[in-house]
PDB file of C-alpha atoms in Angstrom:
ATOM      1  CA  LYS A  22      -0.003   0.001   0.004  1.00  0.00           C
ATOM      2  CA  LYS A  23       1.352   3.441  -1.014  1.00  0.00           C
ATOM      3  CA  ASN A  24       0.272   6.570   0.836  1.00  0.00           C
ATOM      4  CA  THR A  25       0.855  10.193  -0.054  1.00  0.00           C
ATOM      5  CA  SER A  26       0.760  13.284   2.102  1.00  0.00           C
ATOM      6  CA  ILE A  27       0.147  15.605  -0.869  1.00  0.00           C
ATOM      7  CA  SER A  28      -3.211  17.385  -0.860  1.00  0.00           C
ATOM      8  CA  GLU A  29      -2.417  20.176  -3.350  1.00  0.00           C
ATOM      9  CA  PHE A  30       0.415  21.562  -5.457  1.00  0.00           C
ATOM     10  CA  ASP A  31       1.856  24.925  -4.359  1.00  0.00           C
ATOM     11  CA  TYR A  32       5.162  26.489  -3.258  1.00  0.00           C
ATOM     12  CA  SER A  33       5.256  24.401  -0.111  1.00  0.00           C
ATOM     13  CA  THR A  34       4.810  21.177  -2.104  1.00  0.00           C
ATOM     14  CA  PHE A  35       7.823  21.863  -4.304  1.00  0.00           C
ATOM     15  CA  LYS A  36       9.735  23.607  -1.493  1.00  0.00           C
ATOM     16  CA  LEU A  37      10.364  26.491  -3.905  1.00  0.00           C
ATOM     17  CA  PRO A  38      12.327  29.488  -2.578  1.00  0.00           C
ATOM     18  CA  GLN A  39       9.901  32.393  -2.900  1.00  0.00           C
ATOM     19  CA  ASN A  40      12.328  35.246  -2.363  1.00  0.00           C
ATOM     20  CA  SER A  41      15.451  34.014  -4.167  1.00  0.00           C
ATOM     21  CA  LEU A  42      16.244  32.736  -7.645  1.00  0.00           C
ATOM     22  CA  ASN A  43      19.705  31.604  -6.540  1.00  0.00           C
ATOM     23  CA  LYS A  44      18.353  28.453  -4.908  1.00  0.00           C
ATOM     24  CA  PHE A  45      16.717  25.479  -6.532  1.00  0.00           C
ATOM     25  CA  PRO A  46      13.557  23.789  -5.217  1.00  0.00           C
ATOM     26  CA  ARG A  47      14.344  20.937  -2.836  1.00  0.00           C
ATOM     27  CA  GLY A  48      11.320  18.918  -3.855  1.00  0.00           C
ATOM     28  CA  LEU A  49      10.105  16.047  -1.720  1.00  0.00           C
ATOM     29  CA  GLY A  50      11.959  13.403   0.235  1.00  0.00           C
ATOM     30  CA  LYS A  51       9.165  10.876   0.795  1.00  0.00           C
ATOM     31  CA  GLY A  52       9.194   8.164  -1.866  1.00  0.00           C
ATOM     32  CA  HIS A  53       5.615   8.018  -3.072  1.00  0.00           C
ATOM     33  CA  ASP A  54       5.171  11.804  -2.719  1.00  0.00           C
ATOM     34  CA  ALA A  55       8.055  12.248  -5.155  1.00  0.00           C
ATOM     35  CA  ALA A  56       6.459   9.760  -7.573  1.00  0.00           C
ATOM     36  CA  VAL A  57       3.095  11.562  -7.455  1.00  0.00           C
ATOM     37  CA  LEU A  58       4.751  14.935  -7.933  1.00  0.00           C
ATOM     38  CA  GLY A  59       6.823  13.574 -10.853  1.00  0.00           C
ATOM     39  CA  ALA A  60       3.734  12.168 -12.580  1.00  0.00           C
ATOM     40  CA  TRP A  61       1.918  15.505 -12.250  1.00  0.00           C
ATOM     41  CA  LEU A  62       4.960  17.422 -13.468  1.00  0.00           C
ATOM     42  CA  ALA A  63       5.353  15.124 -16.510  1.00  0.00           C
ATOM     43  CA  GLU A  64       1.742  15.840 -17.484  1.00  0.00           C
ATOM     44  CA  GLU A  65       2.286  19.580 -17.115  1.00  0.00           C
ATOM     45  CA  MET A  66       5.509  19.522 -19.111  1.00  0.00           C
ATOM     46  CA  GLN A  67       3.793  17.765 -22.017  1.00  0.00           C
ATOM     47  CA  GLN A  68       1.428  20.719 -22.350  1.00  0.00           C
ATOM     48  CA  LEU A  69       4.147  23.372 -22.065  1.00  0.00           C
ATOM     49  CA  SER A  70       4.894  25.445 -25.157  1.00  0.00           C
ATOM     50  CA  MET A  71       8.498  26.591 -25.588  1.00  0.00           C
ATOM     51  CA  ASP A  72       7.927  28.790 -28.648  1.00  0.00           C
ATOM     52  CA  ARG A  73       8.354  32.123 -26.822  1.00  0.00           C
ATOM     53  CA  MET A  74      11.225  31.104 -24.565  1.00  0.00           C
ATOM     54  CA  ASP A  75      14.728  32.539 -24.863  1.00  0.00           C
ATOM     55  CA  GLY A  76      17.437  30.242 -26.102  1.00  0.00           C
ATOM     56  CA  VAL A  77      19.047  29.400 -22.745  1.00  0.00           C
ATOM     57  CA  PHE A  78      15.686  28.717 -21.110  1.00  0.00           C
ATOM     58  CA  ARG A  79      14.488  26.682 -24.085  1.00  0.00           C
ATOM     59  CA  ASP A  80      17.504  24.353 -23.823  1.00  0.00           C
ATOM     60  CA  ILE A  81      17.070  23.889 -20.073  1.00  0.00           C
ATOM     61  CA  VAL A  82      13.312  23.327 -20.259  1.00  0.00           C
ATOM     62  CA  ALA A  83      13.759  20.823 -23.109  1.00  0.00           C
ATOM     63  CA  VAL A  84      16.100  18.728 -20.954  1.00  0.00           C
ATOM     64  CA  VAL A  85      13.739  19.052 -17.972  1.00  0.00           C
ATOM     65  CA  LYS A  86      10.876  17.836 -20.142  1.00  0.00           C
ATOM     66  CA  CYS A  87      12.834  14.826 -21.412  1.00  0.00           C
ATOM     67  CA  SER A  88      14.120  13.930 -17.933  1.00  0.00           C
ATOM     68  CA  VAL A  89      10.760  14.259 -16.179  1.00  0.00           C
ATOM     69  CA  CYS A  90       9.000  12.154 -18.818  1.00  0.00           C
ATOM     70  CA  ALA A  91      11.706   9.471 -18.552  1.00  0.00           C
ATOM     71  CA  SER A  92      11.324   9.508 -14.768  1.00  0.00           C
ATOM     72  CA  ASP A  93       7.551   9.140 -14.996  1.00  0.00           C
ATOM     73  CA  SER A  94       7.871   6.245 -17.447  1.00  0.00           C
ATOM     74  CA  PHE A  95      10.526   4.556 -15.278  1.00  0.00           C
ATOM     75  CA  TRP A  96       8.535   4.638 -12.044  1.00  0.00           C
ATOM     76  CA  ARG A  97       5.153   3.917 -13.626  1.00  0.00           C
ATOM     77  CA  THR A  98       6.627   0.788 -15.191  1.00  0.00           C
ATOM     78  CA  ILE A  99       8.161  -0.408 -11.939  1.00  0.00           C
ATOM     79  CA  TYR A 100       4.911   0.127 -10.017  1.00  0.00           C
ATOM     80  CA  GLY A 101       2.837  -1.473 -12.765  1.00  0.00           C
ATOM     81  CA  GLN A 102       4.812  -4.729 -12.847  1.00  0.00           C
ATOM     82  CA  GLY A 103       4.820  -7.647 -10.447  1.00  0.00           C
ATOM     83  CA  ILE A 104       7.800  -9.181  -8.689  1.00  0.00           C
ATOM     84  CA  TRP A 105       9.212 -10.279 -12.043  1.00  0.00           C
ATOM     85  CA  ILE A 106       9.571  -7.974 -15.050  1.00  0.00           C
ATOM     86  CA  PRO A 107       9.684  -9.267 -18.634  1.00  0.00           C
ATOM     87  CA  ARG A 108      13.032  -8.809 -20.348  1.00  0.00           C
ATOM     88  CA  ALA A 109      11.751  -6.387 -23.010  1.00  0.00           C
ATOM     89  CA  VAL A 110      10.127  -4.186 -20.364  1.00  0.00           C
ATOM     90  CA  ALA A 111      13.301  -4.205 -18.286  1.00  0.00           C
ATOM     91  CA  GLN A 112      15.343  -3.086 -21.294  1.00  0.00           C
ATOM     92  CA  GLN A 113      13.132  -0.020 -21.636  1.00  0.00           C
ATOM     93  CA  LEU A 114      13.524   0.610 -17.910  1.00  0.00           C
ATOM     94  CA  VAL A 115      17.284   0.833 -18.396  1.00  0.00           C
ATOM     95  CA  VAL A 116      16.843   3.298 -21.251  1.00  0.00           C
ATOM     96  CA  ASP A 117      14.494   5.516 -19.193  1.00  0.00           C
ATOM     97  CA  GLY A 118      16.700   5.272 -16.098  1.00  0.00           C
ATOM     98  CA  TRP A 119      19.824   6.460 -17.902  1.00  0.00           C
ATOM     99  CA  LYS A 120      17.860   9.231 -19.618  1.00  0.00           C
ATOM    100  CA  LEU A 121      16.863  10.525 -16.205  1.00  0.00           C
ATOM    101  CA  SER A 122      20.372  10.250 -14.756  1.00  0.00           C
ATOM    102  CA  ASP A 123      22.019  11.843 -17.807  1.00  0.00           C
ATOM    103  CA  GLY A 124      19.351  14.529 -17.930  1.00  0.00           C
ATOM    104  CA  TYR A 125      20.002  15.490 -14.320  1.00  0.00           C
ATOM    105  CA  SER A 126      23.739  15.856 -14.987  1.00  0.00           C
ATOM    106  CA  THR A 127      23.076  17.824 -18.188  1.00  0.00           C
ATOM    107  CA  LEU A 128      20.772  20.197 -16.307  1.00  0.00           C
ATOM    108  CA  ALA A 129      23.455  20.801 -13.691  1.00  0.00           C
ATOM    109  CA  SER A 130      25.930  21.713 -16.450  1.00  0.00           C
ATOM    110  CA  LEU A 131      23.504  23.935 -18.407  1.00  0.00           C
ATOM    111  CA  CYS A 132      22.418  25.796 -15.267  1.00  0.00           C
ATOM    112  CA  SER A 133      25.996  26.370 -14.203  1.00  0.00           C
ATOM    113  CA  LYS A 134      26.897  27.804 -17.616  1.00  0.00           C
ATOM    114  CA  ALA A 135      23.823  30.060 -17.495  1.00  0.00           C
ATOM    115  CA  GLY A 136      24.811  31.363 -14.067  1.00  0.00           C
ATOM    116  CA  PHE A 137      21.978  29.611 -12.205  1.00  0.00           C
ATOM    117  CA  TYR A 138      23.963  28.430  -9.219  1.00  0.00           C
ATOM    118  CA  GLY A 139      22.699  26.258  -6.421  1.00  0.00           C
ATOM    119  CA  TYR A 140      22.041  23.080  -8.408  1.00  0.00           C
ATOM    120  CA  GLN A 141      22.511  20.068  -6.180  1.00  0.00           C
ATOM    121  CA  VAL A 142      23.360  16.517  -7.218  1.00  0.00           C
ATOM    122  CA  ARG A 143      21.377  14.552  -4.670  1.00  0.00           C
ATOM    123  CA  PRO A 144      22.488  11.208  -3.216  1.00  0.00           C
ATOM    124  CA  LYS A 145      19.162   9.728  -4.366  1.00  0.00           C
ATOM    125  CA  VAL A 146      20.217  10.271  -7.977  1.00  0.00           C
ATOM    126  CA  HIS A 147      23.251   8.115  -7.190  1.00  0.00           C
ATOM    127  CA  MET A 148      20.957   5.443  -5.779  1.00  0.00           C
ATOM    128  CA  LEU A 149      18.829   5.603  -8.937  1.00  0.00           C
ATOM    129  CA  ALA A 150      21.933   4.821 -10.959  1.00  0.00           C
ATOM    130  CA  HIS A 151      22.513   1.722  -8.799  1.00  0.00           C
ATOM    131  CA  ILE A 152      18.939   0.569  -9.472  1.00  0.00           C
ATOM    132  CA  VAL A 153      19.472   0.931 -13.221  1.00  0.00           C
ATOM    133  CA  LEU A 154      22.842  -0.838 -13.030  1.00  0.00           C
ATOM    134  CA  ASP A 155      21.296  -3.738 -11.135  1.00  0.00           C
ATOM    135  CA  ILE A 156      18.678  -4.193 -13.850  1.00  0.00           C
ATOM    136  CA  GLN A 157      21.352  -3.882 -16.507  1.00  0.00           C
ATOM    137  CA  HIS A 158      23.537  -6.554 -14.879  1.00  0.00           C
ATOM    138  CA  GLN A 159      20.614  -9.000 -14.861  1.00  0.00           C
ATOM    139  CA  LEU A 160      19.991  -8.259 -18.553  1.00  0.00           C
ATOM    140  CA  MET A 161      23.601  -9.219 -19.329  1.00  0.00           C
ATOM    141  CA  ILE A 162      22.642 -12.863 -18.717  1.00  0.00           C
ATOM    142  CA  PRO A 163      21.204 -14.061 -22.075  1.00  0.00           C
ATOM    143  CA  GLU A 164      19.117 -16.822 -20.464  1.00  0.00           C
ATOM    144  CA  CYS A 165      17.465 -14.353 -18.096  1.00  0.00           C
ATOM    145  CA  GLU A 166      13.947 -13.770 -19.469  1.00  0.00           C
ATOM    146  CA  TRP A 167      12.560 -12.272 -16.260  1.00  0.00           C
ATOM    147  CA  ILE A 168      14.163  -9.485 -14.193  1.00  0.00           C
ATOM    148  CA  LEU A 169      13.635  -9.049 -10.475  1.00  0.00           C
ATOM    149  CA  ASN A 170      11.625  -5.887  -9.822  1.00  0.00           C
ATOM    150  CA  PRO A 171      13.631  -3.391  -7.692  1.00  0.00           C
ATOM    151  CA  ALA A 172      10.341  -2.410  -6.031  1.00  0.00           C
ATOM    152  CA  ILE A 173      10.741  -5.413  -3.707  1.00  0.00           C
ATOM    153  CA  ASN A 174      13.339  -3.345  -1.804  1.00  0.00           C
ATOM    154  CA  MET A 175      11.083  -0.352  -1.268  1.00  0.00           C
ATOM    155  CA  THR A 176      10.279   0.433   2.371  1.00  0.00           C
ATOM    156  CA  TRP A 177       7.409   2.914   2.083  1.00  0.00           C
ATOM    157  CA  SER A 178       5.056   0.778   4.160  1.00  0.00           C
ATOM    158  CA  ASP A 179       7.749   0.349   6.819  1.00  0.00           C
ATOM    159  CA  GLU A 180       8.414   4.097   6.908  1.00  0.00           C
ATOM    160  CA  ASP A 181       4.676   4.771   7.143  1.00  0.00           C
ATOM    161  CA  PHE A 182       4.454   2.305  10.080  1.00  0.00           C
ATOM    162  CA  ILE A 183       7.318   4.062  11.869  1.00  0.00           C
ATOM    163  CA  GLY A 184       5.512   7.360  11.406  1.00  0.00           C
ATOM    164  CA  ARG A 185       2.363   5.962  12.958  1.00  0.00           C
ATOM    165  CA  VAL A 186       4.212   4.720  16.027  1.00  0.00           C
ATOM    166  CA  SER A 187       5.881   8.123  16.354  1.00  0.00           C
ATOM    167  CA  ARG A 188       2.518   9.888  16.270  1.00  0.00           C
ATOM    168  CA  VAL A 189       1.207   7.541  18.971  1.00  0.00           C
ATOM    169  CA  SER A 190       4.232   8.136  21.199  1.00  0.00           C
ATOM    170  CA  ARG A 191       3.749  11.909  21.052  1.00  0.00           C
ATOM    171  CA  ARG A 192       0.371  11.473  22.777  1.00  0.00           C
ATOM    172  CA  THR A 193       1.906   9.904  25.876  1.00  0.00           C
ATOM    173  CA  HIS A 194       3.519  11.343  28.984  1.00  0.00           C
ATOM    174  CA  SER A 195       7.327  11.583  28.785  1.00  0.00           C
ATOM    175  CA  ALA A 196       7.724   9.578  32.017  1.00  0.00           C
ATOM    176  CA  THR A 197       5.790   6.584  30.648  1.00  0.00           C
ATOM    177  CA  THR A 198       6.355   6.872  26.896  1.00  0.00           C
ATOM    178  CA  ALA A 199       7.734   3.366  26.307  1.00  0.00           C
ATOM    179  CA  ARG A 200       5.004   1.500  28.193  1.00  0.00           C
ATOM    180  CA  ARG A 201       2.074   3.680  27.104  1.00  0.00           C
ATOM    181  CA  THR A 202       3.148   3.629  23.436  1.00  0.00           C
ATOM    182  CA  ILE A 203       3.109  -0.173  23.480  1.00  0.00           C
ATOM    183  CA  ASP A 204      -0.318  -0.171  25.191  1.00  0.00           C
ATOM    184  CA  ARG A 205      -1.772   2.253  22.673  1.00  0.00           C
ATOM    185  CA  CYS A 206      -0.301   0.377  19.681  1.00  0.00           C
ATOM    186  CA  LEU A 207      -1.677  -2.961  20.969  1.00  0.00           C
ATOM    187  CA  GLY A 208      -5.100  -1.346  21.313  1.00  0.00           C
ATOM    188  CA  LEU A 209      -4.857  -0.012  17.748  1.00  0.00           C
ATOM    189  CA  TYR A 210      -3.809  -3.398  16.369  1.00  0.00           C
ATOM    190  CA  ARG A 211      -6.665  -5.102  18.210  1.00  0.00           C
ATOM    191  CA  ARG A 212      -9.220  -2.718  16.647  1.00  0.00           C
ATOM    192  CA  GLN A 213      -7.775  -3.346  13.199  1.00  0.00           C
ATOM    193  CA  TRP A 214      -7.794  -7.107  13.749  1.00  0.00           C
ATOM    194  CA  ILE A 215     -11.474  -6.982  14.780  1.00  0.00           C
ATOM    195  CA  SER A 216     -12.440  -4.833  11.779  1.00  0.00           C
ATOM    196  CA  ILE A 217     -10.724  -7.225   9.369  1.00  0.00           C
ATOM    197  CA  PHE A 218     -11.505 -10.662  10.795  1.00  0.00           C
ATOM    198  CA  SER A 219     -14.458 -10.683  13.145  1.00  0.00           C
ATOM    199  CA  SER A 220     -16.602  -8.305  15.160  1.00  0.00           C
ATOM    200  CA  SER A 221     -16.909 -11.038  17.816  1.00  0.00           C
ATOM    201  CA  TYR A 222     -13.138 -11.355  18.298  1.00  0.00           C
ATOM    202  CA  LYS A 223     -12.122 -10.906  21.944  1.00  0.00           C
TER     203      LYS A 223
END
């Protein structure tokens, strides 16, 4: 199950600096939030006209458009597949993954040349490259007709569970946090168990 905390798209969603053009938007750190934001952005970029843009902006926006669309295709494919991905689909994943990685590096270079400083190469882009490499290494085996989906390593549900426990603990007294958090969580799990399996469960 994938949950998102996004309710609308505004400056706070993108973490855009409102008073400075010398800093780039930090975006989102939560996995599925980033995927939802990327899908929305890909749709918006497809409708964007670059006819009236200056040369430097046209080049940058063109790379953004290509990179965002590659990202959307990459993640949609991963989410849409099961544990095993057909070889042909995995090959397209590699193409889209490297387009995104290369596009990010190209944007950093173009922005630096244009004097738009503040571009950050995030560690998560490095991790994306490892995902693509892992798929690529499996494809190097000719007999391998099915590729293991990297989504099996995603921990969004685990992170969401940790967040729930944290919210429960904040409702307890500091002197009895450990014991009362366990009590509250057990009560929550019991209610969920009853709602799923039987109203007569005791």
